[in-house]
PDB file of C-alpha atoms in Angstrom:
ATOM      1  CA  ALA A   1       0.000   0.000   0.000  1.00  0.00           C
ATOM      2  CA  PHE A   2       2.848   2.366   0.827  1.00  0.00           C
ATOM      3  CA  ARG A   3       4.600   1.669  -2.470  1.00  0.00           C
ATOM      4  CA  GLU A   4       1.380   2.228  -4.391  1.00  0.00           C
ATOM      5  CA  ALA A   5       0.776   5.508  -2.580  1.00  0.00           C
ATOM      6  CA  LYS A   6       4.340   6.631  -3.221  1.00  0.00           C
ATOM      7  CA  ASP A   7       4.050   5.805  -6.929  1.00  0.00           C
ATOM      8  CA  GLU A   8       0.849   7.847  -7.123  1.00  0.00           C
ATOM      9  CA  LEU A   9       2.557  10.724  -5.339  1.00  0.00           C
ATOM     10  CA  PHE A  10       5.511  10.706  -7.749  1.00  0.00           C
ATOM     11  CA  ARG A  11       3.149  10.839 -10.709  1.00  0.00           C
ATOM     12  CA  ASN A  12       2.253  14.393  -9.739  1.00  0.00           C
ATOM     13  CA  ARG A  13       3.661  17.099 -11.945  1.00  0.00           C
ATOM     14  CA  LEU A  14       6.843  18.713 -10.646  1.00  0.00           C
ATOM     15  CA  ASN A  15       5.457  22.213 -11.210  1.00  0.00           C
ATOM     16  CA  TYR A  16       2.259  21.643  -9.256  1.00  0.00           C
ATOM     17  CA  SER A  17       0.646  23.838  -6.636  1.00  0.00           C
ATOM     18  CA  GLY A  18      -0.440  20.982  -4.370  1.00  0.00           C
ATOM     19  CA  LEU A  19       0.525  17.320  -4.210  1.00  0.00           C
ATOM     20  CA  SER A  20      -2.175  14.697  -4.017  1.00  0.00           C
ATOM     21  CA  ILE A  21      -2.757  10.962  -4.146  1.00  0.00           C
ATOM     22  CA  SER A  22      -5.673   9.859  -6.263  1.00  0.00           C
ATOM     23  CA  SER A  23      -6.708   6.735  -8.114  1.00  0.00           C
ATOM     24  CA  ALA A  24      -8.648   8.761 -10.674  1.00  0.00           C
ATOM     25  CA  ALA A  25      -7.357   8.485 -14.212  1.00  0.00           C
ATOM     26  CA  ASP A  26      -5.586  11.743 -15.035  1.00  0.00           C
ATOM     27  CA  PRO A  27      -3.471  11.813 -18.239  1.00  0.00           C
ATOM     28  CA  ALA A  28      -1.491  14.800 -16.972  1.00  0.00           C
ATOM     29  CA  ARG A  29      -0.466  12.842 -13.873  1.00  0.00           C
ATOM     30  CA  THR A  30       0.477   9.656 -15.702  1.00  0.00           C
ATOM     31  CA  THR A  31       2.989  11.241 -18.047  1.00  0.00           C
ATOM     32  CA  ASN A  32       6.340   9.768 -17.039  1.00  0.00           C
ATOM     33  CA  GLY A  33       8.451  11.510 -19.643  1.00  0.00           C
ATOM     34  CA  GLU A  34      12.055  12.520 -18.959  1.00  0.00           C
ATOM     35  CA  LEU A  35      13.856  15.700 -19.979  1.00  0.00           C
ATOM     36  CA  LEU A  36      17.334  14.381 -20.804  1.00  0.00           C
ATOM     37  CA  SER A  37      17.817  13.220 -24.376  1.00  0.00           C
ATOM     38  CA  SER A  38      20.618  10.856 -25.392  1.00  0.00           C
ATOM     39  CA  PHE A  39      22.501  13.911 -26.703  1.00  0.00           C
ATOM     40  CA  ASP A  40      22.089  15.698 -23.360  1.00  0.00           C
ATOM     41  CA  LEU A  41      23.423  12.646 -21.526  1.00  0.00           C
ATOM     42  CA  LYS A  42      26.397  12.406 -23.878  1.00  0.00           C
ATOM     43  CA  THR A  43      27.189  16.106 -23.384  1.00  0.00           C
ATOM     44  CA  LEU A  44      27.046  15.697 -19.607  1.00  0.00           C
ATOM     45  CA  HIS A  45      29.214  12.597 -19.860  1.00  0.00           C
ATOM     46  CA  GLN A  46      31.887  14.531 -21.791  1.00  0.00           C
ATOM     47  CA  ALA A  47      31.817  17.477 -19.382  1.00  0.00           C
ATOM     48  CA  PHE A  48      32.123  15.213 -16.328  1.00  0.00           C
ATOM     49  CA  ALA A  49      34.854  13.076 -17.921  1.00  0.00           C
ATOM     50  CA  ALA A  50      36.863  16.172 -18.854  1.00  0.00           C
ATOM     51  CA  GLY A  51      36.604  17.553 -15.311  1.00  0.00           C
ATOM     52  CA  LYS A  52      35.022  20.765 -16.599  1.00  0.00           C
ATOM     53  CA  ALA A  53      33.176  21.966 -13.510  1.00  0.00           C
ATOM     54  CA  ALA A  54      31.947  25.231 -15.044  1.00  0.00           C
ATOM     55  CA  GLU A  55      30.531  23.487 -18.103  1.00  0.00           C
ATOM     56  CA  SER A  56      28.957  20.777 -15.944  1.00  0.00           C
ATOM     57  CA  SER A  57      27.310  23.440 -13.782  1.00  0.00           C
ATOM     58  CA  ARG A  58      25.983  25.207 -16.881  1.00  0.00           C
ATOM     59  CA  LEU A  59      24.473  21.973 -18.211  1.00  0.00           C
ATOM     60  CA  LEU A  60      22.792  21.321 -14.867  1.00  0.00           C
ATOM     61  CA  GLN A  61      21.267  24.800 -14.984  1.00  0.00           C
ATOM     62  CA  VAL A  62      19.984  24.122 -18.509  1.00  0.00           C
ATOM     63  CA  PHE A  63      18.345  20.973 -17.158  1.00  0.00           C
ATOM     64  CA  LEU A  64      16.769  22.977 -14.339  1.00  0.00           C
ATOM     65  CA  ARG A  65      15.360  25.562 -16.759  1.00  0.00           C
ATOM     66  CA  LYS A  66      13.902  22.814 -18.944  1.00  0.00           C
ATOM     67  CA  ALA A  67      12.245  21.281 -15.878  1.00  0.00           C
ATOM     68  CA  ALA A  68      10.765  24.635 -14.859  1.00  0.00           C
ATOM     69  CA  ALA A  69       9.438  25.271 -18.372  1.00  0.00           C
ATOM     70  CA  ASP A  70       7.777  21.876 -18.813  1.00  0.00           C
ATOM     71  CA  PRO A  71       4.311  21.862 -17.211  1.00  0.00           C
ATOM     72  CA  ALA A  72       3.834  18.125 -17.810  1.00  0.00           C
ATOM     73  CA  ILE A  73       7.087  16.751 -16.374  1.00  0.00           C
ATOM     74  CA  THR A  74       6.405  14.518 -13.391  1.00  0.00           C
ATOM     75  CA  ILE A  75       8.330  14.077 -10.168  1.00  0.00           C
ATOM     76  CA  GLN A  76       8.969  10.507 -11.252  1.00  0.00           C
ATOM     77  CA  GLY A  77      10.486  11.667 -14.557  1.00  0.00           C
ATOM     78  CA  ILE A  78      12.766  14.110 -12.748  1.00  0.00           C
ATOM     79  CA  HIS A  79      13.891  11.375 -10.347  1.00  0.00           C
ATOM     80  CA  ARG A  80      14.815   9.134 -13.264  1.00  0.00           C
ATOM     81  CA  ASP A  81      16.856  11.899 -14.899  1.00  0.00           C
ATOM     82  CA  LEU A  82      18.646  12.686 -11.636  1.00  0.00           C
ATOM     83  CA  HIS A  83      19.597   9.043 -11.167  1.00  0.00           C
ATOM     84  CA  LYS A  84      21.089   9.064 -14.675  1.00  0.00           C
ATOM     85  CA  ILE A  85      23.086  12.216 -13.897  1.00  0.00           C
ATOM     86  CA  LEU A  86      24.448  10.752 -10.657  1.00  0.00           C
ATOM     87  CA  ASP A  87      25.313   7.480 -12.392  1.00  0.00           C
ATOM     88  CA  ILE A  88      27.411   9.388 -14.942  1.00  0.00           C
ATOM     89  CA  ALA A  89      29.109  11.423 -12.208  1.00  0.00           C
ATOM     90  CA  ALA A  90      29.903   8.320 -10.153  1.00  0.00           C
ATOM     91  CA  SER A  91      31.341   6.471 -13.154  1.00  0.00           C
ATOM     92  CA  GLU A  92      33.522   9.351 -14.423  1.00  0.00           C
ATOM     93  CA  LEU A  93      34.524  11.065 -11.171  1.00  0.00           C
ATOM     94  CA  LYS A  94      36.027   8.328  -9.063  1.00  0.00           C
ATOM     95  CA  GLY A  95      35.478   8.841  -5.363  1.00  0.00           C
ATOM     96  CA  ILE A  96      33.004  11.703  -5.639  1.00  0.00           C
ATOM     97  CA  GLY A  97      30.247   9.530  -4.136  1.00  0.00           C
ATOM     98  CA  ALA A  98      32.353   8.776  -1.081  1.00  0.00           C
ATOM     99  CA  ALA A  99      33.305  12.449  -0.748  1.00  0.00           C
ATOM    100  CA  HIS A 100      29.650  13.582  -0.921  1.00  0.00           C
ATOM    101  CA  PRO A 101      27.566  10.671   0.408  1.00  0.00           C
ATOM    102  CA  SER A 102      24.513  12.801   1.174  1.00  0.00           C
ATOM    103  CA  LEU A 103      24.141  13.698  -2.511  1.00  0.00           C
ATOM    104  CA  PHE A 104      24.619  10.161  -3.801  1.00  0.00           C
ATOM    105  CA  ASP A 105      22.288   8.541  -1.280  1.00  0.00           C
ATOM    106  CA  PRO A 106      19.142   7.439  -3.204  1.00  0.00           C
ATOM    107  CA  ARG A 107      17.049   9.056  -0.485  1.00  0.00           C
ATOM    108  CA  ALA A 108      18.421  12.462  -1.487  1.00  0.00           C
ATOM    109  CA  ILE A 109      16.521  12.182  -4.764  1.00  0.00           C
ATOM    110  CA  ALA A 110      13.412  10.613  -3.260  1.00  0.00           C
ATOM    111  CA  VAL A 111      12.651  13.736  -1.213  1.00  0.00           C
ATOM    112  CA  ILE A 112      12.692  16.074  -4.232  1.00  0.00           C
ATOM    113  CA  LEU A 113       9.032  16.905  -4.817  1.00  0.00           C
ATOM    114  CA  ASP A 114       9.071  20.367  -6.385  1.00  0.00           C
ATOM    115  CA  ALA A 115      11.143  22.734  -8.523  1.00  0.00           C
ATOM    116  CA  GLU A 116      12.722  24.542  -5.555  1.00  0.00           C
ATOM    117  CA  GLN A 117      13.998  21.295  -4.031  1.00  0.00           C
ATOM    118  CA  LEU A 118      15.338  20.328  -7.467  1.00  0.00           C
ATOM    119  CA  ARG A 119      17.189  23.647  -7.695  1.00  0.00           C
ATOM    120  CA  LEU A 120      18.785  23.176  -4.281  1.00  0.00           C
ATOM    121  CA  PHE A 121      19.892  19.663  -5.150  1.00  0.00           C
ATOM    122  CA  LEU A 122      21.444  20.722  -8.471  1.00  0.00           C
ATOM    123  CA  ASP A 123      23.228  23.655  -6.788  1.00  0.00           C
ATOM    124  CA  GLN A 124      24.734  21.250  -4.247  1.00  0.00           C
ATOM    125  CA  LEU A 125      25.775  18.864  -7.025  1.00  0.00           C
ATOM    126  CA  ALA A 126      27.419  21.682  -9.001  1.00  0.00           C
ATOM    127  CA  GLU A 127      29.308  22.735  -5.865  1.00  0.00           C
ATOM    128  CA  ALA A 128      30.459  19.140  -5.319  1.00  0.00           C
ATOM    129  CA  LEU A 129      31.691  18.956  -8.913  1.00  0.00           C
ATOM    130  CA  GLY A 130      33.677  22.149  -8.393  1.00  0.00           C
ATOM    131  CA  HIS A 131      35.302  20.818  -5.224  1.00  0.00           C
ATOM    132  CA  TYR A 132      36.118  17.546  -6.951  1.00  0.00           C
ATOM    133  CA  GLY A 133      37.809  19.305  -9.867  1.00  0.00           C
ATOM    134  CA  ALA A 134      39.843  21.497  -7.520  1.00  0.00           C
ATOM    135  CA  SER A 135      40.934  18.485  -5.463  1.00  0.00           C
ATOM    136  CA  LEU A 136      42.452  16.756  -8.485  1.00  0.00           C
ATOM    137  CA  GLY A 137      45.129  19.374  -8.863  1.00  0.00           C
ATOM    138  CA  VAL A 138      47.867  19.529 -11.482  1.00  0.00           C
ATOM    139  CA  SER A 139      49.337  16.134 -10.589  1.00  0.00           C
ATOM    140  CA  GLU A 140      46.261  14.287 -11.872  1.00  0.00           C
ATOM    141  CA  SER A 141      46.384  16.246 -15.116  1.00  0.00           C
ATOM    142  CA  VAL A 142      50.065  15.476 -15.552  1.00  0.00           C
ATOM    143  CA  HIS A 143      49.427  11.788 -14.894  1.00  0.00           C
ATOM    144  CA  THR A 144      46.669  11.720 -17.523  1.00  0.00           C
ATOM    145  CA  ILE A 145      48.812  13.388 -20.166  1.00  0.00           C
ATOM    146  CA  ARG A 146      51.671  11.001 -19.420  1.00  0.00           C
ATOM    147  CA  GLU A 147      49.307   8.147 -20.214  1.00  0.00           C
ATOM    148  CA  VAL A 148      48.290   9.897 -23.436  1.00  0.00           C
ATOM    149  CA  VAL A 149      51.945  10.433 -24.388  1.00  0.00           C
ATOM    150  CA  GLN A 150      52.750   6.785 -23.720  1.00  0.00           C
ATOM    151  CA  PHE A 151      49.862   5.746 -25.949  1.00  0.00           C
ATOM    152  CA  MET A 152      51.081   8.051 -28.738  1.00  0.00           C
ATOM    153  CA  ASP A 153      54.651   6.779 -28.407  1.00  0.00           C
ATOM    154  CA  GLU A 154      53.340   3.242 -28.935  1.00  0.00           C
ATOM    155  CA  HIS A 155      50.881   4.068 -31.744  1.00  0.00           C
ATOM    156  CA  TYR A 156      52.433   7.042 -33.605  1.00  0.00           C
ATOM    157  CA  PHE A 157      52.616   4.986 -36.830  1.00  0.00           C
ATOM    158  CA  GLU A 158      48.838   4.464 -36.859  1.00  0.00           C
ATOM    159  CA  ASP A 159      46.139   6.822 -38.094  1.00  0.00           C
ATOM    160  CA  VAL A 160      45.916   8.645 -34.759  1.00  0.00           C
ATOM    161  CA  SER A 161      43.834  11.790 -34.351  1.00  0.00           C
ATOM    162  CA  LEU A 162      43.097  14.086 -31.428  1.00  0.00           C
ATOM    163  CA  ILE A 163      39.450  12.981 -31.420  1.00  0.00           C
ATOM    164  CA  ASP A 164      40.456   9.293 -31.394  1.00  0.00           C
ATOM    165  CA  VAL A 165      42.728   9.770 -28.397  1.00  0.00           C
ATOM    166  CA  ALA A 166      40.222  11.972 -26.571  1.00  0.00           C
ATOM    167  CA  THR A 167      37.551   9.303 -27.030  1.00  0.00           C
ATOM    168  CA  ARG A 168      39.904   6.586 -25.806  1.00  0.00           C
ATOM    169  CA  PHE A 169      40.687   8.525 -22.622  1.00  0.00           C
ATOM    170  CA  HIS A 170      37.105   9.790 -22.120  1.00  0.00           C
ATOM    171  CA  MET A 171      38.071  13.431 -22.525  1.00  0.00           C
ATOM    172  CA  ASP A 172      36.699  16.401 -24.400  1.00  0.00           C
ATOM    173  CA  PRO A 173      38.986  17.011 -27.462  1.00  0.00           C
ATOM    174  CA  SER A 174      39.371  20.744 -26.847  1.00  0.00           C
ATOM    175  CA  TYR A 175      40.157  20.148 -23.166  1.00  0.00           C
ATOM    176  CA  LEU A 176      42.704  17.452 -24.058  1.00  0.00           C
ATOM    177  CA  SER A 177      44.332  19.770 -26.601  1.00  0.00           C
ATOM    178  CA  LYS A 178      44.776  22.587 -24.062  1.00  0.00           C
ATOM    179  CA  LEU A 179      45.940  20.241 -21.310  1.00  0.00           C
ATOM    180  CA  PHE A 180      48.401  18.501 -23.623  1.00  0.00           C
ATOM    181  CA  LYS A 181      49.937  21.853 -24.609  1.00  0.00           C
ATOM    182  CA  THR A 182      50.170  22.952 -20.972  1.00  0.00           C
ATOM    183  CA  VAL A 183      51.929  19.794 -19.816  1.00  0.00           C
ATOM    184  CA  THR A 184      54.202  19.021 -22.802  1.00  0.00           C
ATOM    185  CA  ASN A 185      54.705  22.535 -24.218  1.00  0.00           C
ATOM    186  CA  GLU A 186      53.809  21.078 -27.633  1.00  0.00           C
ATOM    187  CA  ASN A 187      50.424  20.776 -29.232  1.00  0.00           C
ATOM    188  CA  PHE A 188      49.067  17.356 -30.167  1.00  0.00           C
ATOM    189  CA  ILE A 189      50.046  17.477 -33.857  1.00  0.00           C
ATOM    190  CA  GLU A 190      53.511  18.885 -33.112  1.00  0.00           C
ATOM    191  CA  TYR A 191      54.247  16.021 -30.743  1.00  0.00           C
ATOM    192  CA  LEU A 192      52.892  13.360 -33.093  1.00  0.00           C
ATOM    193  CA  THR A 193      54.824  14.790 -36.050  1.00  0.00           C
ATOM    194  CA  ARG A 194      58.053  14.996 -34.062  1.00  0.00           C
ATOM    195  CA  LYS A 195      57.781  11.356 -32.989  1.00  0.00           C
ATOM    196  CA  ARG A 196      57.183  10.297 -36.578  1.00  0.00           C
ATOM    197  CA  MET A 197      60.020  12.377 -37.950  1.00  0.00           C
ATOM    198  CA  GLU A 198      62.474  11.158 -35.318  1.00  0.00           C
ATOM    199  CA  LYS A 199      61.664   7.576 -36.280  1.00  0.00           C
ATOM    200  CA  ALA A 200      61.953   8.438 -39.964  1.00  0.00           C
ATOM    201  CA  CYS A 201      65.407   9.935 -39.373  1.00  0.00           C
ATOM    202  CA  GLU A 202      66.435   6.793 -37.524  1.00  0.00           C
ATOM    203  CA  LEU A 203      65.289   4.547 -40.389  1.00  0.00           C
ATOM    204  CA  LEU A 204      66.802   6.735 -43.109  1.00  0.00           C
ATOM    205  CA  GLY A 205      70.184   6.816 -41.393  1.00  0.00           C
ATOM    206  CA  GLY A 206      70.317   3.231 -40.204  1.00  0.00           C
ATOM    207  CA  SER A 207      68.559   1.091 -42.803  1.00  0.00           C
ATOM    208  CA  ASP A 208      68.312   0.613 -46.551  1.00  0.00           C
ATOM    209  CA  ARG A 209      64.528   0.601 -46.625  1.00  0.00           C
ATOM    210  CA  LYS A 210      62.875   2.427 -49.481  1.00  0.00           C
ATOM    211  CA  ILE A 211      61.492   5.854 -48.725  1.00  0.00           C
ATOM    212  CA  ASN A 212      57.908   4.809 -49.431  1.00  0.00           C
ATOM    213  CA  GLU A 213      58.321   1.973 -46.878  1.00  0.00           C
ATOM    214  CA  ILE A 214      59.635   4.403 -44.283  1.00  0.00           C
ATOM    215  CA  ALA A 215      56.687   6.715 -44.971  1.00  0.00           C
ATOM    216  CA  GLU A 216      54.253   3.875 -44.274  1.00  0.00           C
ATOM    217  CA  LEU A 217      56.161   2.752 -41.167  1.00  0.00           C
ATOM    218  CA  THR A 218      55.854   6.225 -39.692  1.00  0.00           C
ATOM    219  CA  GLY A 219      52.144   6.691 -40.391  1.00  0.00           C
ATOM    220  CA  TYR A 220      52.074   8.292 -43.852  1.00  0.00           C
ATOM    221  CA  GLU A 221      50.279   6.564 -46.727  1.00  0.00           C
ATOM    222  CA  ASN A 222      51.262   9.285 -49.173  1.00  0.00           C
ATOM    223  CA  GLN A 223      55.031   9.402 -49.817  1.00  0.00           C
ATOM    224  CA  ARG A 224      54.871  12.870 -51.353  1.00  0.00           C
ATOM    225  CA  TYR A 225      53.182  14.315 -48.287  1.00  0.00           C
ATOM    226  CA  PHE A 226      55.659  12.475 -46.059  1.00  0.00           C
ATOM    227  CA  SER A 227      58.549  14.065 -47.977  1.00  0.00           C
ATOM    228  CA  GLN A 228      57.000  17.538 -47.603  1.00  0.00           C
ATOM    229  CA  VAL A 229      56.582  17.118 -43.840  1.00  0.00           C
ATOM    230  CA  PHE A 230      60.068  15.657 -43.501  1.00  0.00           C
ATOM    231  CA  LYS A 231      61.715  18.568 -45.341  1.00  0.00           C
ATOM    232  CA  LYS A 232      59.815  21.072 -43.255  1.00  0.00           C
ATOM    233  CA  PHE A 233      60.966  19.286 -40.092  1.00  0.00           C
ATOM    234  CA  THR A 234      64.645  18.665 -41.029  1.00  0.00           C
ATOM    235  CA  GLY A 235      65.370  21.146 -43.815  1.00  0.00           C
ATOM    236  CA  ARG A 236      66.240  18.264 -46.165  1.00  0.00           C
ATOM    237  CA  THR A 237      64.305  15.851 -48.339  1.00  0.00           C
ATOM    238  CA  PRO A 238      64.418  12.197 -47.232  1.00  0.00           C
ATOM    239  CA  SER A 239      66.908  11.416 -50.018  1.00  0.00           C
ATOM    240  CA  GLU A 240      69.149  14.339 -49.057  1.00  0.00           C
ATOM    241  CA  TYR A 241      69.010  13.319 -45.409  1.00  0.00           C
ATOM    242  CA  ARG A 242      69.951   9.728 -46.223  1.00  0.00           C
ATOM    243  CA  GLU A 243      72.840  10.839 -48.412  1.00  0.00           C
ATOM    244  CA  HIS A 244      74.090  13.248 -45.755  1.00  0.00           C
ATOM    245  CA  HIS A 245      73.940  10.604 -43.032  1.00  0.00           C
ATOM    246  CA  ALA A 246      75.196   7.664 -45.047  1.00  0.00           C
ATOM    247  CA  PRO A 247      78.103   5.761 -43.426  1.00  0.00           C
ATOM    248  CA  GLY A 248      81.422   7.337 -44.286  1.00  0.00           C
ATOM    249  CA  THR A 249      80.006  10.761 -45.156  1.00  0.00           C
TER     250      THR A 249
END
């Protein structure tokens, strides 16, 4: 009986002047729609994964405005969306649940019955996200970029892009680009090109492989483009470099 009463209660609209429990059929009270689309969830996922507290807070405020503007959204629908948001936060921000147990306790959502309580909850969540981001510090960022660099060192000869790497490490591409530059003092493409060119120099000076083979081994399918990049990097064409560094010269 309690569960049935609670279910009826949660079918009330969020933006409602007075809560009630009734068995009467009311289409407005049985709408269990949710506000977060798959795109919204993906955007939140990226913001949380990238540790972007300001962007996460903005997205939570957008969610709040959508809830306030939707006269048909139910308490139940809001609860479902909030559980999804907390699931994303818990999966991407390791330890945030332990640091803020009151927010991640299922009962914290169960007591949200109107728009004002929703606002307070989202404000507290945004504050928790800000504290979490500040607690990570520079060392966590450095550790992440070291992992990215190690991956690039092992896969530089593949078709590697910034978006590919960002996806692999669950980061926003623009955030990864800025963080990579801050930590390594090189942008993503500069680092990748340098690794490729260093390997190309090694192969040109220490092997008799054909230039088109060396281009492929360092991640370039087009030999002409490889030669252009190589000359820009070293000041010599691959052939000139090989001749200059041939044994006995």
